[in-house]
Short mmCIF file of C-alpha atoms in Angstrom, two decimals:
data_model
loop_
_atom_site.label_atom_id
_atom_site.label_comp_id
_atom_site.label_asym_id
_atom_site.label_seq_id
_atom_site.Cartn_x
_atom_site.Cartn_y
_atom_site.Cartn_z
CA UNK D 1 0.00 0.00 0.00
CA UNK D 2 2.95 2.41 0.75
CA UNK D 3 4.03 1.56 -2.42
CA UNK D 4 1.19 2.29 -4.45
CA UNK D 5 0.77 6.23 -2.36
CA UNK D 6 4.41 6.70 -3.61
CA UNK D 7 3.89 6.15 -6.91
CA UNK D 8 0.89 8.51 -6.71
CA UNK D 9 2.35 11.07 -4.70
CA UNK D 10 4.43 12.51 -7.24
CA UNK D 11 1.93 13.81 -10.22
CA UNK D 12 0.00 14.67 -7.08
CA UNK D 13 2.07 17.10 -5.85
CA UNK D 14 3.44 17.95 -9.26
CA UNK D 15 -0.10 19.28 -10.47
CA UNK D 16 -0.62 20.91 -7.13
CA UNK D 17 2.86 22.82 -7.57
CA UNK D 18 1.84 23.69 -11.25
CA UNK D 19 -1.55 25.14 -9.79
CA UNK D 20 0.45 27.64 -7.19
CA UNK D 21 3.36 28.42 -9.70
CA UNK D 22 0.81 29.95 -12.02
CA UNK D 23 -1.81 31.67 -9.70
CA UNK D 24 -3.57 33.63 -10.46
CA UNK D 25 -3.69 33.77 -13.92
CA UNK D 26 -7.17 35.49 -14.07
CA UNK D 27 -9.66 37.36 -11.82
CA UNK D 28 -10.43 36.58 -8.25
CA UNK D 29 -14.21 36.90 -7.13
CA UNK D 30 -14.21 37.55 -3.09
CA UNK D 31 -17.90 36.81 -2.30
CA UNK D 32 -18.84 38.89 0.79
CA UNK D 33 -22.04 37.19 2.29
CA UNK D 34 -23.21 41.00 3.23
CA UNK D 35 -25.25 44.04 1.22
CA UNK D 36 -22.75 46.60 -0.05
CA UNK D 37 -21.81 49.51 2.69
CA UNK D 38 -21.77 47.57 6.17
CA UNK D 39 -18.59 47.10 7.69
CA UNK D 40 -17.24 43.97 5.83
CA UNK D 41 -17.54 46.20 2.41
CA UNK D 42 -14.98 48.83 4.48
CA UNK D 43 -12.48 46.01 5.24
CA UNK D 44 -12.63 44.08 1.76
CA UNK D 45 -13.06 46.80 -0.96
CA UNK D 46 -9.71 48.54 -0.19
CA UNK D 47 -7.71 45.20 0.33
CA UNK D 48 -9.40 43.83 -2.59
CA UNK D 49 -7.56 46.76 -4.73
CA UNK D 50 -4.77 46.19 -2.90
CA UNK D 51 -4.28 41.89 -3.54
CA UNK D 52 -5.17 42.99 -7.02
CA UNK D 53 -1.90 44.78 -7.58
CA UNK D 54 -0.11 41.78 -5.54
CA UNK D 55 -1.20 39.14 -7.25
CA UNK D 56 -1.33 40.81 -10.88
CA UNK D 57 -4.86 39.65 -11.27
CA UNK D 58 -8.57 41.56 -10.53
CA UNK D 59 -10.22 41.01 -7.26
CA UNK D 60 -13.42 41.62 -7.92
CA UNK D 61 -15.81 41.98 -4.46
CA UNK D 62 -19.34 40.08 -5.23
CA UNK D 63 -21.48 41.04 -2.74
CA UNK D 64 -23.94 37.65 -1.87
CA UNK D 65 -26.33 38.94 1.54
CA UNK D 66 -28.98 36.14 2.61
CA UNK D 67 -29.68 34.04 5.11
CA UNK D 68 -27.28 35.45 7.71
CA UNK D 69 -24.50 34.87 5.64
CA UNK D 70 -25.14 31.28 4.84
CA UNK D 71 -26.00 32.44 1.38
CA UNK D 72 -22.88 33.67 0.29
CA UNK D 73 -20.79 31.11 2.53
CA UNK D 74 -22.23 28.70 0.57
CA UNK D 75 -21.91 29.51 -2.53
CA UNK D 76 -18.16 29.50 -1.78
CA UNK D 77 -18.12 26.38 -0.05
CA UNK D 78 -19.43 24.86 -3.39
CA UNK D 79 -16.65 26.54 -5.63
CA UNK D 80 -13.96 25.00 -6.92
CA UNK D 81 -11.04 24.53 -4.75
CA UNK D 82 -8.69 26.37 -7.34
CA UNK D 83 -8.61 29.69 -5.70
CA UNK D 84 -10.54 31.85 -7.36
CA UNK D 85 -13.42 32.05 -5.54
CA UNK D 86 -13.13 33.25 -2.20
CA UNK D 87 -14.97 34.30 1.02
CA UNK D 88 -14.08 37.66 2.92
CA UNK D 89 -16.71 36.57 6.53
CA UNK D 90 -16.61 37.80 9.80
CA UNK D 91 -17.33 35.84 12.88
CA UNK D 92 -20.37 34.69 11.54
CA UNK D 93 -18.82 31.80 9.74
CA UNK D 94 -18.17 30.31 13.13
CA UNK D 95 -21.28 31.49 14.54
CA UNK D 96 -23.33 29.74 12.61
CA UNK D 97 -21.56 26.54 12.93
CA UNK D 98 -24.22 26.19 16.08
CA UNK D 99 -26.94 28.69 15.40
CA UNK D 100 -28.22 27.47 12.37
CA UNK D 101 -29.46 23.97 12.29
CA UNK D 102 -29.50 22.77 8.71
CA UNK D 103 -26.46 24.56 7.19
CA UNK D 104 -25.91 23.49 3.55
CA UNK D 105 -22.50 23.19 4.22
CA UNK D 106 -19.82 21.72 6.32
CA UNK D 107 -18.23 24.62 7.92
CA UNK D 108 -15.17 22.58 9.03
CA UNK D 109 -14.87 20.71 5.26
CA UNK D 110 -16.51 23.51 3.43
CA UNK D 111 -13.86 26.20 3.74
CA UNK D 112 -9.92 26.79 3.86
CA UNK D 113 -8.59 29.22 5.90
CA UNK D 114 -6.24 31.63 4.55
CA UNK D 115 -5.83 33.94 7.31
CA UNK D 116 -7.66 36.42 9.62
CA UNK D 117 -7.25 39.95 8.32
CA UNK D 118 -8.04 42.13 11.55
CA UNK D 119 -10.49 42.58 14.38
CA UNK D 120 -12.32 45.36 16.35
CA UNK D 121 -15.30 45.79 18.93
CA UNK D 122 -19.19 46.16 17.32
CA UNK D 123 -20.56 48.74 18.39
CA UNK D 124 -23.56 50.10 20.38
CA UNK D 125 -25.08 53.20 18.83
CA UNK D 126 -28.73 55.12 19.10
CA UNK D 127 -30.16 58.06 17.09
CA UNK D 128 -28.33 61.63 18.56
CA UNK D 129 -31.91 62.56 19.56
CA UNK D 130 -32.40 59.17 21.23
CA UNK D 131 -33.39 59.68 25.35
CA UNK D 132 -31.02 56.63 25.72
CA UNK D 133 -27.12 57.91 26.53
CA UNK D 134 -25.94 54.85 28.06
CA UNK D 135 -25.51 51.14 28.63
CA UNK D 136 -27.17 51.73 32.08
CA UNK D 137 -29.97 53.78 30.11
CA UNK D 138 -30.71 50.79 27.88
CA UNK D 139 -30.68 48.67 30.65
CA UNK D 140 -33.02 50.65 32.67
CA UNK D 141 -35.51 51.13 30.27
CA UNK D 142 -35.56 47.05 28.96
CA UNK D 143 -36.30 45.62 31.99
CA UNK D 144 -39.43 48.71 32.57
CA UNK D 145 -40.41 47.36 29.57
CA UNK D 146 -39.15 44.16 28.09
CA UNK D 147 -39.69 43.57 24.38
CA UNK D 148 -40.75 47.22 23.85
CA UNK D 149 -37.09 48.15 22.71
CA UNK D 150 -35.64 46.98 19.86
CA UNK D 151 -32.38 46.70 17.97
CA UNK D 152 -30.88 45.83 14.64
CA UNK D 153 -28.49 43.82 13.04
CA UNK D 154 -27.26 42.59 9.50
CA UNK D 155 -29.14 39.34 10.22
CA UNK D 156 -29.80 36.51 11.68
CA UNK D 157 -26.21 35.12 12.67
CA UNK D 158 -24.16 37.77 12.14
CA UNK D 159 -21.63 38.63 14.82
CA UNK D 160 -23.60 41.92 15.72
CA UNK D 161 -26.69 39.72 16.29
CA UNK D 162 -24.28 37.26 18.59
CA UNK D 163 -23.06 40.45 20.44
CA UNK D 164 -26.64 41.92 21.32
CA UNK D 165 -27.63 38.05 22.18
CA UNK D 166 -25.16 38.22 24.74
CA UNK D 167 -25.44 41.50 26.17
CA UNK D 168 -29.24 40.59 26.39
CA UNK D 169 -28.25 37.75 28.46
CA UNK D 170 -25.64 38.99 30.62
CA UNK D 171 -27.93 42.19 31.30
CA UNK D 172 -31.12 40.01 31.75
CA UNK D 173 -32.94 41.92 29.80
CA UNK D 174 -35.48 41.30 26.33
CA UNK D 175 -35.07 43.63 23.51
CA UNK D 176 -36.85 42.57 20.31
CA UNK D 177 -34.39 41.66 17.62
CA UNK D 178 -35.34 42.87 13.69
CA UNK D 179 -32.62 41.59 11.62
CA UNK D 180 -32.02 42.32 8.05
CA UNK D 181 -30.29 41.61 5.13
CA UNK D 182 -26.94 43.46 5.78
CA UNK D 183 -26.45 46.25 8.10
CA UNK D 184 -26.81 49.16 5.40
CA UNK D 185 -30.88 48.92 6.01
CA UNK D 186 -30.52 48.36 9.80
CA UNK D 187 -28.79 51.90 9.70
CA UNK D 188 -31.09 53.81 7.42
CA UNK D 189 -34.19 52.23 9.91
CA UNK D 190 -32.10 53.58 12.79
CA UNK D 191 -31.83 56.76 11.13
CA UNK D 192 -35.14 56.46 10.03
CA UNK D 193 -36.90 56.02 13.41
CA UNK D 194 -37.69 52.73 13.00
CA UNK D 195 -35.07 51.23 15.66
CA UNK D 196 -34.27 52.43 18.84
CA UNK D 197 -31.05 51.05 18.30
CA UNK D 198 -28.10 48.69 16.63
CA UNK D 199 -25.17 46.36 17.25
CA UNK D 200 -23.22 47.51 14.10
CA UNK D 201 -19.13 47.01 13.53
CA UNK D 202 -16.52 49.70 14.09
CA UNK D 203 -16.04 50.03 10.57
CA UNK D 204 -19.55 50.10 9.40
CA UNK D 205 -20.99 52.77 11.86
CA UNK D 206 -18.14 55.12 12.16
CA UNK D 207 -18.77 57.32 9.28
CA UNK D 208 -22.00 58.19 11.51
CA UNK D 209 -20.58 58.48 14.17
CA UNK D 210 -18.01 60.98 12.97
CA UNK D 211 -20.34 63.10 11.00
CA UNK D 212 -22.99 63.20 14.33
CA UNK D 213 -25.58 60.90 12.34
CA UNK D 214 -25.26 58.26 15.08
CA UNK D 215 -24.10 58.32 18.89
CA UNK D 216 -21.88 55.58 20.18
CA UNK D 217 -23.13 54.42 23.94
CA UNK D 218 -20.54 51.79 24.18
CA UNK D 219 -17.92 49.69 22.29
CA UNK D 220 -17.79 45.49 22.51
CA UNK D 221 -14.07 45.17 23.04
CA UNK D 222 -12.37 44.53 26.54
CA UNK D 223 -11.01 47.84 26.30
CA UNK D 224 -11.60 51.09 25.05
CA UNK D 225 -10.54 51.91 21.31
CA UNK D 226 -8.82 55.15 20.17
CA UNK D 227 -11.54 55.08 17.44
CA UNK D 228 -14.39 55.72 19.51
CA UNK D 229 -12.39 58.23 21.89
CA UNK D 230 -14.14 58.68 25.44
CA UNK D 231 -16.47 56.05 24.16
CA UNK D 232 -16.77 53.25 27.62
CA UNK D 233 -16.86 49.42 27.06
CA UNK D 234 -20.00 47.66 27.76
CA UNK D 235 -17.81 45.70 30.32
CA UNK D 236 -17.76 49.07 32.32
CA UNK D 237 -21.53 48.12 32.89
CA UNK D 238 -21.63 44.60 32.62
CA UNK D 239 -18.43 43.50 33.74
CA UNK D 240 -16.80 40.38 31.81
CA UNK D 241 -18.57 41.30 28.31
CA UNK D 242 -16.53 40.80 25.32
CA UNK D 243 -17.85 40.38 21.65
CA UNK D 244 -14.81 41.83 19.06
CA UNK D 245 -15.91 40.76 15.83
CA UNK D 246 -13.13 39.85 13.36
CA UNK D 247 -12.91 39.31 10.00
CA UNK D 248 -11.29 36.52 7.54
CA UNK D 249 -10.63 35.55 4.30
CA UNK D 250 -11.38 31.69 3.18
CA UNK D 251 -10.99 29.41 -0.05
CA UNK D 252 -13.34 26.21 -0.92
CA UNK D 253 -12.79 23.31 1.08
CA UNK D 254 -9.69 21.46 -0.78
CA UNK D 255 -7.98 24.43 -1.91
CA UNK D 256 -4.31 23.48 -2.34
CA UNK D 257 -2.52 24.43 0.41
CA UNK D 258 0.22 26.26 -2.33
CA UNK D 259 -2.40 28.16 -3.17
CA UNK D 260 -3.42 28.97 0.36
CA UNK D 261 0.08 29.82 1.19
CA UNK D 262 0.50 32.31 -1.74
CA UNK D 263 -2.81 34.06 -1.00
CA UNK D 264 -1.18 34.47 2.86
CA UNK D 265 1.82 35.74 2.01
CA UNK D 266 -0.24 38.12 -0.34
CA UNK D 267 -2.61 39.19 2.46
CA UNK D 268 0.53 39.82 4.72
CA UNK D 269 2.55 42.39 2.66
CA UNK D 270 -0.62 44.37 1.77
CA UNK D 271 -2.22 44.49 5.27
CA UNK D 272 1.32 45.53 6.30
CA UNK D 273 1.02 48.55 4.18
CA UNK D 274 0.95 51.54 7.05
CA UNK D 275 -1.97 53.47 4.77
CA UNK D 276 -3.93 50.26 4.92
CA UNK D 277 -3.34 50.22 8.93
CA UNK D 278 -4.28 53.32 9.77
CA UNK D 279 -7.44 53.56 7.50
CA UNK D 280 -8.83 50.18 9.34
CA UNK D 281 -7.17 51.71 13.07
CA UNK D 282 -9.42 54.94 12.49
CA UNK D 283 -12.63 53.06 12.60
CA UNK D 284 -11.47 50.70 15.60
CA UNK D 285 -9.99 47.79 13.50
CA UNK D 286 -6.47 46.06 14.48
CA UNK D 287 -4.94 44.25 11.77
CA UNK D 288 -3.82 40.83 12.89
CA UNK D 289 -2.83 38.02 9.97
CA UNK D 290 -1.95 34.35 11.29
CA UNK D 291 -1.10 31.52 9.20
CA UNK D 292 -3.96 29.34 7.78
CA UNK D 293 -3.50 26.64 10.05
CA UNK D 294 -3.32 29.66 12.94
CA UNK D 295 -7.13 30.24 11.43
CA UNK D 296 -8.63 27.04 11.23
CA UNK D 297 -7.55 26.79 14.63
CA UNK D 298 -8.86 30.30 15.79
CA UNK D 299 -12.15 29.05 13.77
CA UNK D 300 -12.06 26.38 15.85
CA UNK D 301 -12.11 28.10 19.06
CA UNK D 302 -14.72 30.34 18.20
CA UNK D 303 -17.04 28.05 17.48
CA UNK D 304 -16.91 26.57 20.84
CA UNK D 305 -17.00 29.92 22.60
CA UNK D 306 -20.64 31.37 20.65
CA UNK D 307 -21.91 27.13 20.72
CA UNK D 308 -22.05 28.33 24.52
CA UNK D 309 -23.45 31.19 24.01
CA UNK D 310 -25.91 30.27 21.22
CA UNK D 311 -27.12 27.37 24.11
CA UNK D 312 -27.70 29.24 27.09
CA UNK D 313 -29.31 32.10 25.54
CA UNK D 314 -31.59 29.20 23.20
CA UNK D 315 -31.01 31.71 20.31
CA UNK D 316 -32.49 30.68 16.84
CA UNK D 317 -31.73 31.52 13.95
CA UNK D 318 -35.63 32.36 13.33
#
């Protein structure tokens, strides 16, 4: 039998090396599972641009919202492993894993890490005439009324769905979720009246923020973020409350791991670029690439944690 793996080992790893040597030799599509203008759109158009000029090839973004992201994931996870199709997620990827019970995909098989491209807290913000200026505020006024207040998120599984889910539970507390499909509508319903408020990423809200559209009560990281200056942590009010959203870039299940490796060391030098940094570091975003076996640990992990999370607060993907 060791014979017989030898002797196929060696076209194997020949057509495999052929495969990396000349990729890419045509356009990339990055499918992101979201509408176009939440936070994942911030992150993926400018290093989309970016890997273009790397790799010598188009990246184009294909924007793919539905079903909390399972949409779009899936799609990818049905590509072919070649590296061409790709999937630029958040958290949601391992969300899901537990939140949604018939996935159409494996999420361990489905995908192949290439890396994690940054992180950053979500984000807590109201309407700047909203009567509600802080965590304690919110708090107040849920548990006077439960299920009056509400709040929205770019859907169903989403990591700003995960983080209200938890602050809901570690605050005791109901607020009616309204989830749609990608966090550009949750904001103009926000603006609109039509929420009282929204879990939305760093990246996604702080445009609003900055031009006084939106008012930031609190940010989901363990600590505060130079970002959202004089902006507290949730944790200041509900001490031990974490939910940093990050954000990743996968292949198909299968992908060669050549190709994987080229695609890394790709991501690398242009997240490395300081322009890059500091456009992500202004709206609360760290950059942070690991290796793709790094990720599909990390992805791991994650699942685990929100599996928790997703049990004890019985959250549904309904």
């Amino acid at each position: 039998m060791a014979g017989a793996l030898a002797g196929l080992s060696s076209p194997l790893w020949t057509a495999v090396g052929q495969t990396a040597e000349g990729y890419p030799s045509r356009p990339i599509r990055a499918v992101v599972p979201f509408t176009a203008g939440g936070g994942t759109d911030v992150v993926g158009r400018e290093l989309a641009q970016l890997l273009a000029a790397e790799l010598g090839q188009a990246v184009v973004i294909d924007n793919r919202p539905g079903g909390g992201t399972v949409l779009g994931s899936d799609l990818v996870s049905k590509a072919a492993p070649d590296g061409y199709t790709l999937l630029l997620t958040t958290s949601a990827l391992a969300i899901n894993a537990s939140l949604v019970k018939s996935l159409p995909y494996d999420t361990e098989k489905g995908f192949s890490a290439v890396g994690l491209i940054c992180h950053g807290p979500n984000v807590l913000v109201v309407r700047p005439d909203s009567p509600y200026r802080s965590v304690a505020d919110i708090i107040r006024a849920a548990k006077a009324e439960p299920g009056k207040l509400t709040y929205g998120s770019s859907g169903n599984g989403s990591a700003v769905h995960l983080a209200a889910e938890l602050f809901k539970l570690m605050a005791g507390v109901d607020i009616t979720h309204v989830p749609y499909r990608g966090a550009g509508p949750a904001y103009t319903d926000l603006l609109g009246g039509r929420l009282d408020m929204v879990f939305g990423t760093a990246g996604g809200v702080a445009a609003f923020v900055k031009g006084d559209r939106m008012r930031a009560l609190a940010v989901t990281s363990p600590q505060p973020t130079p970002a959202y200056e004089g902006v507290p942590t949730v944790a200041e009010t509900l001490p031990g409350y974490e939910a940093e959203v990050w954000y990743g870039l996968f292949a198909p299940g299968g992908t060669p791991a050549p190709v994987l490796a080229r695609l890394n060391e790709a991501l690398r030098k242009v997240t490395a670029a300081p322009a890059y940094r500091s456009r992500l570091a202004g709206e609360g975003l760290t950059v942070a690439v690991n290796t793709p076996e790094e990720m599909t640990r990390f992805v791991r992990a994650e699942e685990a944690r929100w599996r928790r999370v997703v049990t004890d607060g019985r959250i549904t993907s309904d």
